[in-house]
Structure formats: C-alpha cells, structure tokens
mmCIF file of C-alpha atoms and ligand atoms in Angstrom:
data_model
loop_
_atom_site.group_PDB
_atom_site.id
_atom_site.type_symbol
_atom_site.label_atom_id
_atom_site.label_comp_id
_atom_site.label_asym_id
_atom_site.label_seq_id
_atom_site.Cartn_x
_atom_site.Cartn_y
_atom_site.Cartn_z
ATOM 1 C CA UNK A 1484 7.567 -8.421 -29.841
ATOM 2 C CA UNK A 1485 10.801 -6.737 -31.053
ATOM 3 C CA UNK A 1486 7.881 -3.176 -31.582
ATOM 4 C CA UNK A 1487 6.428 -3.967 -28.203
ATOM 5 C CA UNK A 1488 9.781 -3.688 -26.183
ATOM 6 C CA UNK A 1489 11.402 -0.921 -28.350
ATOM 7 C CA UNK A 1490 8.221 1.278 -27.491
ATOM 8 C CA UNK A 1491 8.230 0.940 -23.813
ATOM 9 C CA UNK A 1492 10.554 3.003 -22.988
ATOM 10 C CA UNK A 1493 9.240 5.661 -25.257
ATOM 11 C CA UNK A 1494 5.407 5.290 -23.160
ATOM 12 C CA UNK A 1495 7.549 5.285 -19.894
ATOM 13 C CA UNK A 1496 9.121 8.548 -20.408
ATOM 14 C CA UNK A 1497 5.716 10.226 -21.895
ATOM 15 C CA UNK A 1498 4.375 8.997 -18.858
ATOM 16 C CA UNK A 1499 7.109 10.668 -16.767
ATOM 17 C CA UNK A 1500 6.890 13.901 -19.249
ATOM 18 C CA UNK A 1501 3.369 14.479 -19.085
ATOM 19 C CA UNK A 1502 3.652 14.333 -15.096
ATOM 20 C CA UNK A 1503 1.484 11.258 -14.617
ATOM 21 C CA UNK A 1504 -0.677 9.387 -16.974
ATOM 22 C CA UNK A 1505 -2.796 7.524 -13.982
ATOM 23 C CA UNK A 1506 -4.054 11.357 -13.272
ATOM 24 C CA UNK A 1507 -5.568 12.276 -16.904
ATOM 25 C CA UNK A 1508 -7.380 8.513 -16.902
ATOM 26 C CA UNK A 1509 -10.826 9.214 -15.270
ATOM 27 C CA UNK A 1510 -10.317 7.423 -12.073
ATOM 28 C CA UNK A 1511 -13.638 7.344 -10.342
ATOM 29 C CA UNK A 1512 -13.181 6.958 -6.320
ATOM 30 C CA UNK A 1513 -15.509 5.534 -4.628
ATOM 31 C CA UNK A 1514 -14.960 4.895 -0.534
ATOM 32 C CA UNK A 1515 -13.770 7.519 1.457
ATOM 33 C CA UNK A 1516 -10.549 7.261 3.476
ATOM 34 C CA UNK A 1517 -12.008 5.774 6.379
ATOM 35 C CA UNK A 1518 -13.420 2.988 4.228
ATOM 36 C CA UNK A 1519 -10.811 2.425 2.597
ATOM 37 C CA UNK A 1520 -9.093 1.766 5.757
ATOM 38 C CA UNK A 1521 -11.908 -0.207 7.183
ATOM 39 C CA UNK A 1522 -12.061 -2.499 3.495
ATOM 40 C CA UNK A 1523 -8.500 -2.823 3.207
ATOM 41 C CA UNK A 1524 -5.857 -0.922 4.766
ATOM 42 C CA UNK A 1525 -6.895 -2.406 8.614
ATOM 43 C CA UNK A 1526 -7.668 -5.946 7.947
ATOM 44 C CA UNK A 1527 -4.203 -6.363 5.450
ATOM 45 C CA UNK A 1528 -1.860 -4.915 7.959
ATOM 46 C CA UNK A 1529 -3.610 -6.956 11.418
ATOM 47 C CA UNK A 1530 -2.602 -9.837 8.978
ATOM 48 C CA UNK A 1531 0.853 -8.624 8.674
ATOM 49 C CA UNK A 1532 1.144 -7.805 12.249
ATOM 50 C CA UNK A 1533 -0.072 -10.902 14.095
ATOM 51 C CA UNK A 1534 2.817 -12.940 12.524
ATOM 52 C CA UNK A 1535 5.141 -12.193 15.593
ATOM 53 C CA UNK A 1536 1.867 -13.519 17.591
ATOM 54 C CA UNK A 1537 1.095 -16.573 15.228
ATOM 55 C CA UNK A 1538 3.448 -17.042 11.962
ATOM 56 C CA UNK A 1539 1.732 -18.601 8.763
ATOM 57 C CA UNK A 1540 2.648 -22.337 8.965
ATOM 58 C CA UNK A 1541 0.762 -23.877 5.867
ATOM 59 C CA UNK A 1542 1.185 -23.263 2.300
ATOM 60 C CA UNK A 1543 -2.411 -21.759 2.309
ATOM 61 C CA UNK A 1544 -1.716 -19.447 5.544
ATOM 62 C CA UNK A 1545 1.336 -18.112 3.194
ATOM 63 C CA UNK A 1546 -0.837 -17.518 0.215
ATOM 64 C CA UNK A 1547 -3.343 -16.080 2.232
ATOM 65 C CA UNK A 1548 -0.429 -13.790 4.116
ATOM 66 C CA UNK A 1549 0.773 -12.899 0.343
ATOM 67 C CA UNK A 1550 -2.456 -11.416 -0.705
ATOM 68 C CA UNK A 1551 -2.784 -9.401 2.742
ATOM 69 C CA UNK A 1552 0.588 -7.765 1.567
ATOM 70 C CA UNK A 1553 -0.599 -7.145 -1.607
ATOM 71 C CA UNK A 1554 -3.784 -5.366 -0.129
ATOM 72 C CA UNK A 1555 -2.108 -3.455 2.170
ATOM 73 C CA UNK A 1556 0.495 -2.309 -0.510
ATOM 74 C CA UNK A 1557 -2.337 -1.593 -2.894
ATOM 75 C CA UNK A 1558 -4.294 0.743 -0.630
ATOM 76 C CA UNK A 1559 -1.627 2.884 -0.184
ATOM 77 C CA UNK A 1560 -1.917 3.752 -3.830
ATOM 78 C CA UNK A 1561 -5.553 4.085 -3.610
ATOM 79 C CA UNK A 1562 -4.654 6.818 -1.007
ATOM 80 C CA UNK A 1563 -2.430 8.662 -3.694
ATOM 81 C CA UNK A 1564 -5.051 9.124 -6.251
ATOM 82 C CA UNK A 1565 -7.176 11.900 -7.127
ATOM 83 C CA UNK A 1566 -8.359 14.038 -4.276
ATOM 84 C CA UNK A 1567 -7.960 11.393 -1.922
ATOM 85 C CA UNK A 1568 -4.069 12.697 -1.654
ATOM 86 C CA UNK A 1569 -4.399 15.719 0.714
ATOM 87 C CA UNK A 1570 -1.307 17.123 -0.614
ATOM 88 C CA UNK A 1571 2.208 16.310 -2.078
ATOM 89 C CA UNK A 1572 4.052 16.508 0.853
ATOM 90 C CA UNK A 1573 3.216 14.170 4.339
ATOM 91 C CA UNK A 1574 0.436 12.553 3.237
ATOM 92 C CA UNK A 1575 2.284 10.908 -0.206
ATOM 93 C CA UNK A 1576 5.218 10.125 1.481
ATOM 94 C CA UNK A 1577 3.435 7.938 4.493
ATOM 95 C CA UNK A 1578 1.104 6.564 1.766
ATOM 96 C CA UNK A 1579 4.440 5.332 -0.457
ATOM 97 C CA UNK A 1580 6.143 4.234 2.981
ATOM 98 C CA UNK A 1581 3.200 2.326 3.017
ATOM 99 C CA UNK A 1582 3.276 0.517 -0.337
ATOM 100 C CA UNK A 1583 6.727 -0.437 -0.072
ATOM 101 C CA UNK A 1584 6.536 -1.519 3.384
ATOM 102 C CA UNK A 1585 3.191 -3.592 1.671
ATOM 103 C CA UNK A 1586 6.345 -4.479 -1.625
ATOM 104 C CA UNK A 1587 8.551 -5.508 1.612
ATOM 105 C CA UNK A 1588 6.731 -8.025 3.552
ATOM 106 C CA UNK A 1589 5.348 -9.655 0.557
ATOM 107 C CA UNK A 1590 9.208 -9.796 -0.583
ATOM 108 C CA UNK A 1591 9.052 -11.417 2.961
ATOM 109 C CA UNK A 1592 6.122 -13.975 2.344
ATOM 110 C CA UNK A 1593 7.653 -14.708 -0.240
ATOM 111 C CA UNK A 1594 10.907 -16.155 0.896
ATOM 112 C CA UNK A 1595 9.097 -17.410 3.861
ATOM 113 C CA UNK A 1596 11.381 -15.243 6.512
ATOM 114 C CA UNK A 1597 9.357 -14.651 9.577
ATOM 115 C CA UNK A 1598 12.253 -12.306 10.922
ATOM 116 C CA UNK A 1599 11.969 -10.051 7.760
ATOM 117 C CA UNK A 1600 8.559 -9.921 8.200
ATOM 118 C CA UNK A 1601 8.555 -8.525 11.471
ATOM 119 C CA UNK A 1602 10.811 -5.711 10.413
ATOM 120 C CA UNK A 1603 8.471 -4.618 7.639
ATOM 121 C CA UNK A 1604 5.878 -5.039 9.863
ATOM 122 C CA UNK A 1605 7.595 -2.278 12.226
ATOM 123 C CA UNK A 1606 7.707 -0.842 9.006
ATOM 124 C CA UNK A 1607 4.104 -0.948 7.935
ATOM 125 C CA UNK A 1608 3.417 0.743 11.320
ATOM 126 C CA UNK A 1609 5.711 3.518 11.335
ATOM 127 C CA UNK A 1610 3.806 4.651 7.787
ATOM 128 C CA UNK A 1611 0.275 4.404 9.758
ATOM 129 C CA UNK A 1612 1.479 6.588 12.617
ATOM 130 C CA UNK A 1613 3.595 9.132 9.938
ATOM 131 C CA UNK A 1614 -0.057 10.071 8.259
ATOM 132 C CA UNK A 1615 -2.010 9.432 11.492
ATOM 133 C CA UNK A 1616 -0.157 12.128 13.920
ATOM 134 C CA UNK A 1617 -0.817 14.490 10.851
ATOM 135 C CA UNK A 1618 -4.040 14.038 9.285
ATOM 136 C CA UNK A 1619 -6.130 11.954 11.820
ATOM 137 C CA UNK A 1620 -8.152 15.146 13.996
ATOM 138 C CA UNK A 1621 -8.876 13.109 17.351
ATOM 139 C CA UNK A 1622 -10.851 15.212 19.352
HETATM 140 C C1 LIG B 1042 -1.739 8.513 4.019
HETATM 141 C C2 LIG B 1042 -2.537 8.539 5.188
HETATM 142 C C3 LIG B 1042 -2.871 7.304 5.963
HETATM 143 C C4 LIG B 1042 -2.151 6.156 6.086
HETATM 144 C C5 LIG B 1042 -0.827 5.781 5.462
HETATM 145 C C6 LIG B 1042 -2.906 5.314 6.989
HETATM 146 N N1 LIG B 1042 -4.042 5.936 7.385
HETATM 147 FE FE1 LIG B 1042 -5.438 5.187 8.678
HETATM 148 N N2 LIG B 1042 -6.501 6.901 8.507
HETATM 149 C C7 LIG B 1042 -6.174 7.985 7.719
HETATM 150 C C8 LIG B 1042 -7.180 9.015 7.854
HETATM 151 C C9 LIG B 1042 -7.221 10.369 7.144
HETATM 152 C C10 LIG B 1042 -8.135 8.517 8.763
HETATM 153 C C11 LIG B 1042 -9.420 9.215 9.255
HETATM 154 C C12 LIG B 1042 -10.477 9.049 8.210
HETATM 155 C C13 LIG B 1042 -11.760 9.737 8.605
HETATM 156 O O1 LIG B 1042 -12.021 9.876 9.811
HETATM 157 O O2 LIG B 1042 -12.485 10.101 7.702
HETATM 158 C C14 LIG B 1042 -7.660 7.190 9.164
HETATM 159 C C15 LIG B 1042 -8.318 6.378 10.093
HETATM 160 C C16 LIG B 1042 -7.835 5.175 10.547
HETATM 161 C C17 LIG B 1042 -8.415 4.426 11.644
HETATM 162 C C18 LIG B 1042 -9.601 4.856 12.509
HETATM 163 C C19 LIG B 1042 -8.992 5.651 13.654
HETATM 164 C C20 LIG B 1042 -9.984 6.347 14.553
HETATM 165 O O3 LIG B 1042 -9.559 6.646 15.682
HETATM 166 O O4 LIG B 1042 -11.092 6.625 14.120
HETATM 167 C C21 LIG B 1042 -7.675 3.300 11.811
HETATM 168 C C22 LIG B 1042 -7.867 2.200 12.849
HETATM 169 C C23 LIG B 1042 -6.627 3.339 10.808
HETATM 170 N N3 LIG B 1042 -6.759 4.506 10.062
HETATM 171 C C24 LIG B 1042 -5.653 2.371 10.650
HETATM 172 C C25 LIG B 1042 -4.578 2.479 9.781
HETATM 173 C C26 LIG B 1042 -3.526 1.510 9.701
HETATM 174 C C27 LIG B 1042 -3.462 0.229 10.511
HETATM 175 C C28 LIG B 1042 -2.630 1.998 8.779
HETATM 176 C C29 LIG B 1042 -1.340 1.400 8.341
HETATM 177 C C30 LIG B 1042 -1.308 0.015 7.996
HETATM 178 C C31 LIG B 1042 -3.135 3.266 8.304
HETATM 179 N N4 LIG B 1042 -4.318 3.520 8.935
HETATM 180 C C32 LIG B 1042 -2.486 4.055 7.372
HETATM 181 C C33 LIG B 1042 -5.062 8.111 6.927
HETATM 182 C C34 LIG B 1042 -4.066 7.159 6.776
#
C-alpha cells in the first residue's frame, strides 16, 4: 500500500512527461463521429436536457439520469482520441467543455439539484454548438 501510493505520483508525472500515455496504448476506434453521436453523445444529453421539461422524480429516474451524465461526459473523451480529434485547438476544447459539462450535471444528479442541472445543461449545449458552428459542413 505504502509502494502503491509513493509511486503514483512518479506514473503521473511520466504520464505528463511523455506527453500522454492514453496516445502510445493502441486505442482501436471503432464508430465514426456521427455514430458516436448517434450511440451516445445525442441520447445522453436529450436526457440531460428534458429535465427542465420533466425532472427525475424516483430513485431509479436519478440513477438512470446519473449514467446519461456519465455517457455524455465519456463521449467527449472518445472525441479526443486518436484521429478522431481534428486538431488541438476548437475541436479539444468543445470536446473538454463537453466532459466537464458531462462531470457537472452528474455533480448535479448527484446532489439531486434540478436548478444546477439546468445550468450545466445550458452548459452541455453551448459545447455542442462551439464544435458544431466549426466542424459540422451543412450544405
Ligand atoms: C468536438 C466536436 C463535437 C461535439 C462536442 C459535439 N458534436 Fe455533434 N457532431 C460533430 C460532428 C463532426 C458531426 C458530423 C459528423 C458527420 O457528419 O460525419 C456531428 C453531428 C451531430 C448531429 C447530426 C447533425 C446533422 O445535421 O447531421 C447531431 C444531432 C449532433 N452532432 C448532436 C450533438 C450534441 C447534442 C452534442 C452535445 C451534447 C454534440 N453533438 C457535440 C462534432 C461534435
């Protein structure tokens, strides 16, 4: 135990020295964006964002809300890896708005606060539009 904690520091700051660890594992992607989007990203957040219209009442509407901000946290990471990330500049910062706007309304769920929840919801949906107005061609 007394090892274990002593080293962790030491494997955080190779991690930091080396750039990122998470890069040199072989990370195989599978979906592309637009999957990932319809699998995850869309369905977690329209959870998020119909609490102003309906907010979770039961325990097991507040677990399920929980695991909806995990998701939609999640998938933002899945955005930053490997040559999903179109670049280190717009597209990483919308995509880590994203996961902490996820962190933020499970921080939320968690204390059961329908108010903060709408705020990260605003949240959630300024970090769509921020990588949307850039990288989504409409034609
Ligand atoms: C970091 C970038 C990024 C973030 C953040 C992001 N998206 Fe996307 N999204 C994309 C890209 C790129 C596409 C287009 C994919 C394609 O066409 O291959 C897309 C497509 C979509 C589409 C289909 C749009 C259309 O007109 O075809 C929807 C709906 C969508 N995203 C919803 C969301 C929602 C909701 C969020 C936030 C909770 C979100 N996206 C966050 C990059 C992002």
């Amino acid at each position: 135990m007394r090892t274990t904690l002593w080293a962790l520091p030491v494997v955080l700051s190779i991690g930091l020295g080396t750039g990122s660890l998470a890069q040199q594992r072989s990370v195989t992607t599978v979906g592309s964006v637009m999957q990932l989007m319809d699998a995850m990203t869309i369905p977690a957040s329209n959870a998020v964002f119909n609490v102003g219209r309906q907010p979770p009442e039961t325990d097991e509407e507040w677990s399920a809300l929980a695991l909806s901000a995990v998701v939609l946290a999640e998938s933002g990471n899945l955005l930053l890896i490997r040559d999903r990330a179109r670049d280190e500049a717009a597209w990483t910062e919308a995509s880590q708005a994203m996961v902490e706007a996820g962190a933020a309304a499970l921080g939320a769920v968690e204390a059961r606060d329908v108010d903060a929840l709408l705020d990260a919801g605003d949240v959630v949906f300024g970090s769509c539009e921020a990588c949307h107005a850039t990288y989504l061609k409409r034609e």
